[in-house]
mmCIF file of C-alpha atoms and ligand atoms in Angstrom:
data_model
loop_
_atom_site.group_PDB
_atom_site.id
_atom_site.type_symbol
_atom_site.label_atom_id
_atom_site.label_comp_id
_atom_site.label_asym_id
_atom_site.label_seq_id
_atom_site.Cartn_x
_atom_site.Cartn_y
_atom_site.Cartn_z
ATOM 1 C CA MET A 1 9.291 27.671 15.056
ATOM 2 C CA LYS A 2 6.334 25.968 13.470
ATOM 3 C CA MET A 3 6.746 22.188 13.327
ATOM 4 C CA LYS A 4 5.916 20.704 9.954
ATOM 5 C CA LYS A 5 3.542 17.778 9.882
ATOM 6 C CA ARG A 6 5.136 14.425 9.081
ATOM 7 C CA PRO A 7 4.051 12.951 5.753
ATOM 8 C CA ASN A 8 1.600 10.102 5.213
ATOM 9 C CA ILE A 9 2.774 7.465 2.752
ATOM 10 C CA LEU A 10 0.552 4.988 0.890
ATOM 11 C CA LEU A 11 2.083 1.661 -0.158
ATOM 12 C CA THR A 12 -0.218 -0.052 -2.611
ATOM 13 C CA GLY A 13 -0.148 -2.734 -5.310
ATOM 14 C CA THR A 14 -1.404 -6.246 -6.056
ATOM 15 C CA PRO A 15 -1.304 -8.736 -3.155
ATOM 16 C CA GLY A 16 2.176 -10.301 -2.916
ATOM 17 C CA VAL A 17 4.199 -7.425 -4.373
ATOM 18 C CA GLY A 18 5.920 -6.769 -1.035
ATOM 19 C CA LYS A 19 3.993 -3.928 0.631
ATOM 20 C CA THR A 20 4.121 -5.439 4.114
ATOM 21 C CA THR A 21 7.807 -6.338 3.903
ATOM 22 C CA LEU A 22 8.675 -2.818 2.786
ATOM 23 C CA GLY A 23 6.223 -1.019 5.075
ATOM 24 C CA LYS A 24 7.345 -2.669 8.310
ATOM 25 C CA GLU A 25 11.036 -2.098 7.615
ATOM 26 C CA LEU A 26 10.333 1.456 6.545
ATOM 27 C CA ALA A 27 8.513 2.154 9.809
ATOM 28 C CA GLN A 28 11.555 0.935 11.736
ATOM 29 C CA ARG A 29 13.901 3.137 9.771
ATOM 30 C CA THR A 30 11.794 6.304 9.791
ATOM 31 C CA GLY A 31 9.841 6.097 13.048
ATOM 32 C CA LEU A 32 6.599 6.525 11.105
ATOM 33 C CA THR A 33 3.631 4.374 12.152
ATOM 34 C CA TYR A 34 2.861 1.335 9.974
ATOM 35 C CA ILE A 35 -0.802 0.441 9.455
ATOM 36 C CA ASN A 36 -1.920 -2.642 7.535
ATOM 37 C CA ILE A 37 -5.552 -2.133 6.484
ATOM 38 C CA GLY A 38 -6.209 -5.886 6.341
ATOM 39 C CA ASP A 39 -5.081 -6.295 9.953
ATOM 40 C CA LEU A 40 -6.969 -3.193 11.092
ATOM 41 C CA ALA A 41 -10.191 -4.516 9.543
ATOM 42 C CA GLN A 42 -9.642 -7.930 11.089
ATOM 43 C CA GLU A 43 -9.040 -6.492 14.567
ATOM 44 C CA GLY A 44 -12.060 -4.181 14.458
ATOM 45 C CA GLN A 45 -14.205 -6.537 12.349
ATOM 46 C CA LEU A 46 -14.706 -3.649 9.914
ATOM 47 C CA TYR A 47 -16.585 -5.798 7.425
ATOM 48 C CA GLU A 48 -19.909 -5.558 5.647
ATOM 49 C CA GLY A 49 -20.415 -9.059 4.376
ATOM 50 C CA TYR A 50 -18.610 -12.010 2.862
ATOM 51 C CA ASP A 51 -17.418 -12.579 -0.698
ATOM 52 C CA GLU A 52 -18.253 -16.193 -1.531
ATOM 53 C CA GLU A 53 -16.318 -16.200 -4.788
ATOM 54 C CA TYR A 54 -13.023 -15.115 -3.235
ATOM 55 C CA GLN A 55 -13.751 -16.617 0.182
ATOM 56 C CA CYS A 56 -12.933 -13.448 2.053
ATOM 57 C CA PRO A 57 -14.770 -10.801 4.072
ATOM 58 C CA ILE A 58 -15.777 -7.544 2.363
ATOM 59 C CA LEU A 59 -14.198 -4.414 3.799
ATOM 60 C CA ASP A 60 -16.523 -1.773 5.240
ATOM 61 C CA GLU A 61 -14.687 1.131 3.630
ATOM 62 C CA ASP A 62 -16.565 3.904 5.457
ATOM 63 C CA ARG A 63 -15.766 2.432 8.847
ATOM 64 C CA VAL A 64 -12.106 1.969 7.886
ATOM 65 C CA VAL A 65 -11.877 5.621 6.878
ATOM 66 C CA ASP A 66 -13.670 6.791 10.055
ATOM 67 C CA GLU A 67 -11.421 4.628 12.209
ATOM 68 C CA LEU A 68 -8.230 6.099 10.729
ATOM 69 C CA ASP A 69 -9.060 9.708 9.970
ATOM 70 C CA GLU A 70 -7.859 11.247 13.231
ATOM 71 C CA LYS A 71 -4.476 9.520 13.000
ATOM 72 C CA MET A 72 -4.075 10.454 9.350
ATOM 73 C CA VAL A 73 -4.767 14.105 10.085
ATOM 74 C CA GLU A 74 -1.932 14.029 12.644
ATOM 75 C CA GLY A 75 0.448 12.684 9.987
ATOM 76 C CA GLY A 76 3.374 10.270 10.024
ATOM 77 C CA VAL A 77 1.532 7.134 8.916
ATOM 78 C CA ILE A 78 2.495 4.438 6.392
ATOM 79 C CA VAL A 79 -0.649 2.729 5.057
ATOM 80 C CA ASP A 80 -0.446 -0.709 3.386
ATOM 81 C CA TYR A 81 -3.367 -1.892 1.246
ATOM 82 C CA HIS A 82 -3.997 -3.620 -2.095
ATOM 83 C CA GLY A 83 -6.384 -0.885 -3.157
ATOM 84 C CA CYS A 84 -6.212 2.869 -3.025
ATOM 85 C CA ASP A 85 -9.425 4.555 -4.180
ATOM 86 C CA LEU A 86 -11.268 4.042 -0.901
ATOM 87 C CA PHE A 87 -9.116 6.571 0.992
ATOM 88 C CA PRO A 88 -9.643 10.353 0.987
ATOM 89 C CA GLU A 89 -7.188 11.956 -1.423
ATOM 90 C CA ARG A 90 -6.173 14.524 1.232
ATOM 91 C CA TRP A 91 -4.687 11.784 3.448
ATOM 92 C CA PHE A 92 -1.550 11.113 1.414
ATOM 93 C CA HIS A 93 1.479 13.192 0.548
ATOM 94 C CA ILE A 94 2.984 10.480 -1.618
ATOM 95 C CA VAL A 95 1.816 7.166 -3.105
ATOM 96 C CA PHE A 96 4.035 4.211 -4.058
ATOM 97 C CA VAL A 97 2.715 1.420 -6.283
ATOM 98 C CA LEU A 98 4.931 -1.658 -5.943
ATOM 99 C CA ARG A 99 5.342 -3.752 -9.095
ATOM 100 C CA THR A 100 6.438 -7.379 -9.482
ATOM 101 C CA ASP A 101 7.050 -9.498 -12.594
ATOM 102 C CA ASN A 102 4.237 -11.978 -13.301
ATOM 103 C CA THR A 103 6.197 -15.193 -12.896
ATOM 104 C CA GLN A 104 7.721 -13.979 -9.658
ATOM 105 C CA LEU A 105 4.315 -12.899 -8.331
ATOM 106 C CA TYR A 106 2.749 -16.210 -9.345
ATOM 107 C CA THR A 107 5.345 -18.091 -7.290
ATOM 108 C CA ARG A 108 4.895 -15.812 -4.271
ATOM 109 C CA LEU A 109 1.104 -16.112 -4.288
ATOM 110 C CA GLU A 110 1.214 -19.864 -4.832
ATOM 111 C CA SER A 111 3.469 -20.274 -1.804
ATOM 112 C CA ARG A 112 0.981 -18.142 0.124
ATOM 113 C CA GLY A 113 -1.595 -20.827 -0.664
ATOM 114 C CA TYR A 114 -3.498 -19.028 -3.423
ATOM 115 C CA THR A 115 -4.913 -21.368 -6.087
ATOM 116 C CA GLY A 116 -7.317 -21.353 -9.023
ATOM 117 C CA LYS A 117 -9.275 -18.228 -9.798
ATOM 118 C CA LYS A 118 -7.898 -16.234 -6.872
ATOM 119 C CA LEU A 119 -4.335 -16.889 -8.054
ATOM 120 C CA GLN A 120 -5.138 -16.146 -11.710
ATOM 121 C CA ASP A 121 -7.087 -12.980 -10.954
ATOM 122 C CA ASN A 122 -4.358 -11.535 -8.768
ATOM 123 C CA VAL A 123 -1.655 -12.197 -11.352
ATOM 124 C CA GLN A 124 -3.907 -10.640 -13.992
ATOM 125 C CA CYS A 125 -4.456 -7.622 -11.768
ATOM 126 C CA GLU A 126 -0.686 -7.102 -11.889
ATOM 127 C CA ILE A 127 -0.439 -7.726 -15.650
ATOM 128 C CA PHE A 128 -3.183 -5.170 -16.346
ATOM 129 C CA GLN A 129 -1.552 -2.734 -13.870
ATOM 130 C CA THR A 130 -4.970 -2.290 -12.288
ATOM 131 C CA ILE A 131 -3.739 -0.764 -9.044
ATOM 132 C CA TYR A 132 -1.391 1.644 -10.783
ATOM 133 C CA GLU A 133 -4.256 2.938 -12.901
ATOM 134 C CA GLU A 134 -6.478 3.154 -9.836
ATOM 135 C CA ALA A 135 -3.792 5.229 -8.087
ATOM 136 C CA MET A 136 -3.347 7.550 -11.086
ATOM 137 C CA GLU A 137 -7.112 8.147 -11.083
ATOM 138 C CA ALA A 138 -7.465 8.635 -7.350
ATOM 139 C CA TYR A 139 -4.445 10.892 -6.678
ATOM 140 C CA SER A 140 -2.623 13.704 -8.335
ATOM 141 C CA GLU A 141 -0.309 12.030 -10.874
ATOM 142 C CA GLU A 142 2.796 13.851 -9.587
ATOM 143 C CA ILE A 143 2.619 12.092 -6.233
ATOM 144 C CA VAL A 144 2.203 8.552 -7.650
ATOM 145 C CA HIS A 145 5.420 6.552 -8.135
ATOM 146 C CA GLN A 146 5.973 2.964 -9.286
ATOM 147 C CA LEU A 147 8.650 0.881 -7.571
ATOM 148 C CA PRO A 148 10.051 -2.424 -8.876
ATOM 149 C CA SER A 149 9.760 -5.081 -6.170
ATOM 150 C CA ASN A 150 11.332 -8.268 -7.534
ATOM 151 C CA THR A 151 14.547 -8.798 -5.619
ATOM 152 C CA PRO A 152 16.150 -8.102 -2.234
ATOM 153 C CA GLU A 153 18.196 -5.418 -4.025
ATOM 154 C CA ASP A 154 14.949 -3.730 -5.112
ATOM 155 C CA LEU A 155 13.792 -3.813 -1.500
ATOM 156 C CA GLU A 156 16.992 -2.135 -0.299
ATOM 157 C CA ARG A 157 16.815 0.530 -2.980
ATOM 158 C CA ASN A 158 13.158 1.234 -2.205
ATOM 159 C CA LEU A 159 13.945 1.509 1.509
ATOM 160 C CA ASP A 160 16.755 3.957 0.840
ATOM 161 C CA GLN A 161 14.589 6.076 -1.458
ATOM 162 C CA ILE A 162 11.473 6.179 0.679
ATOM 163 C CA SER A 163 13.422 6.781 3.901
ATOM 164 C CA GLU A 164 14.317 10.153 2.389
ATOM 165 C CA VAL A 165 10.664 11.162 2.063
ATOM 166 C CA PRO A 166 10.118 12.418 5.643
ATOM 167 C CA LEU A 167 13.377 14.414 5.460
ATOM 168 C CA VAL A 168 12.435 15.961 2.143
ATOM 169 C CA PHE A 169 9.051 17.022 3.502
ATOM 170 C CA HIS A 170 10.670 18.357 6.649
ATOM 171 C CA ARG A 171 13.007 20.542 4.642
ATOM 172 C CA GLY A 172 9.895 21.820 2.925
ATOM 173 C CA ARG A 173 10.696 20.727 -0.583
ATOM 174 C CA ALA A 174 8.100 18.801 -2.514
ATOM 175 C CA ALA A 175 9.184 15.219 -3.176
HETATM 176 P P1 LIG B 201 2.162 -7.831 0.211
HETATM 177 O O1 LIG B 201 2.150 -7.177 1.564
HETATM 178 O O2 LIG B 201 2.214 -6.859 -0.904
HETATM 179 O O3 LIG B 201 1.064 -8.842 0.033
HETATM 180 P P2 LIG B 201 4.516 -9.232 1.243
HETATM 181 O O4 LIG B 201 5.322 -8.139 1.842
HETATM 182 O O5 LIG B 201 3.718 -10.087 2.174
HETATM 183 O O6 LIG B 201 3.548 -8.667 0.100
HETATM 184 O O7 LIG B 201 5.522 -10.108 0.371
HETATM 185 C C1 LIG B 201 5.094 -11.288 -0.315
HETATM 186 C C2 LIG B 201 6.253 -12.268 -0.380
HETATM 187 O O8 LIG B 201 7.265 -11.763 -1.240
HETATM 188 C C3 LIG B 201 6.938 -12.520 0.947
HETATM 189 O O9 LIG B 201 7.267 -13.902 0.973
HETATM 190 C C4 LIG B 201 8.195 -11.698 0.917
HETATM 191 C C5 LIG B 201 8.501 -11.636 -0.561
HETATM 192 N N1 LIG B 201 9.109 -10.356 -0.978
HETATM 193 C C6 LIG B 201 8.647 -9.120 -0.698
HETATM 194 N N2 LIG B 201 9.410 -8.165 -1.260
HETATM 195 C C7 LIG B 201 10.389 -8.822 -1.940
HETATM 196 C C8 LIG B 201 11.501 -8.412 -2.751
HETATM 197 N N3 LIG B 201 11.767 -7.109 -2.985
HETATM 198 N N4 LIG B 201 12.293 -9.364 -3.272
HETATM 199 C C9 LIG B 201 12.038 -10.671 -3.043
HETATM 200 N N5 LIG B 201 11.015 -11.133 -2.297
HETATM 201 C C10 LIG B 201 10.199 -10.229 -1.753
#
């Protein structure tokens, strides 16, 4: 019997919406491999400069894609990143955009140490649903889903829903 490939899942959204929290727990529940693009870039120093305004290194997108392609082709990967149009469309079977209310997000980012322009810009990114629109542009609209990520109950519900994804693909039905 031909073994179906396990799906690749993209978790995206503004910083602080809960991608890492969800992604790590999801990996435990499903046995899929969790990859945080920020950590991957840090480990491999996959950067191409430094952004003075935001005080952070600039991702070398081509090297990130090269680094991951082989694994993605195998399948069974959960990718966590606050952007989504740098990845090849063919990588992902399903894309989840996590969404958090502004006040809630503000508090989370503030306690992460964000201040000033960086804090304002990230909250605005969420208000303008920038990442959702980016995802709708970059992927087929039918595979892009928004998930509320405000409360522990939201987290549980999202875990339950997404844990079904590998099973659904295995049975051969489209999610
Ligand atoms: P991201 O990876 O998107 O930057 P995170 O997983 O690090 O976000 O979460 C940011 C903070 O918010 C962290 O303190 C955990 C908290 N959090 C995440 N998901 C949550 C939820 N559904 N309800 C309440 N708090 C949540």
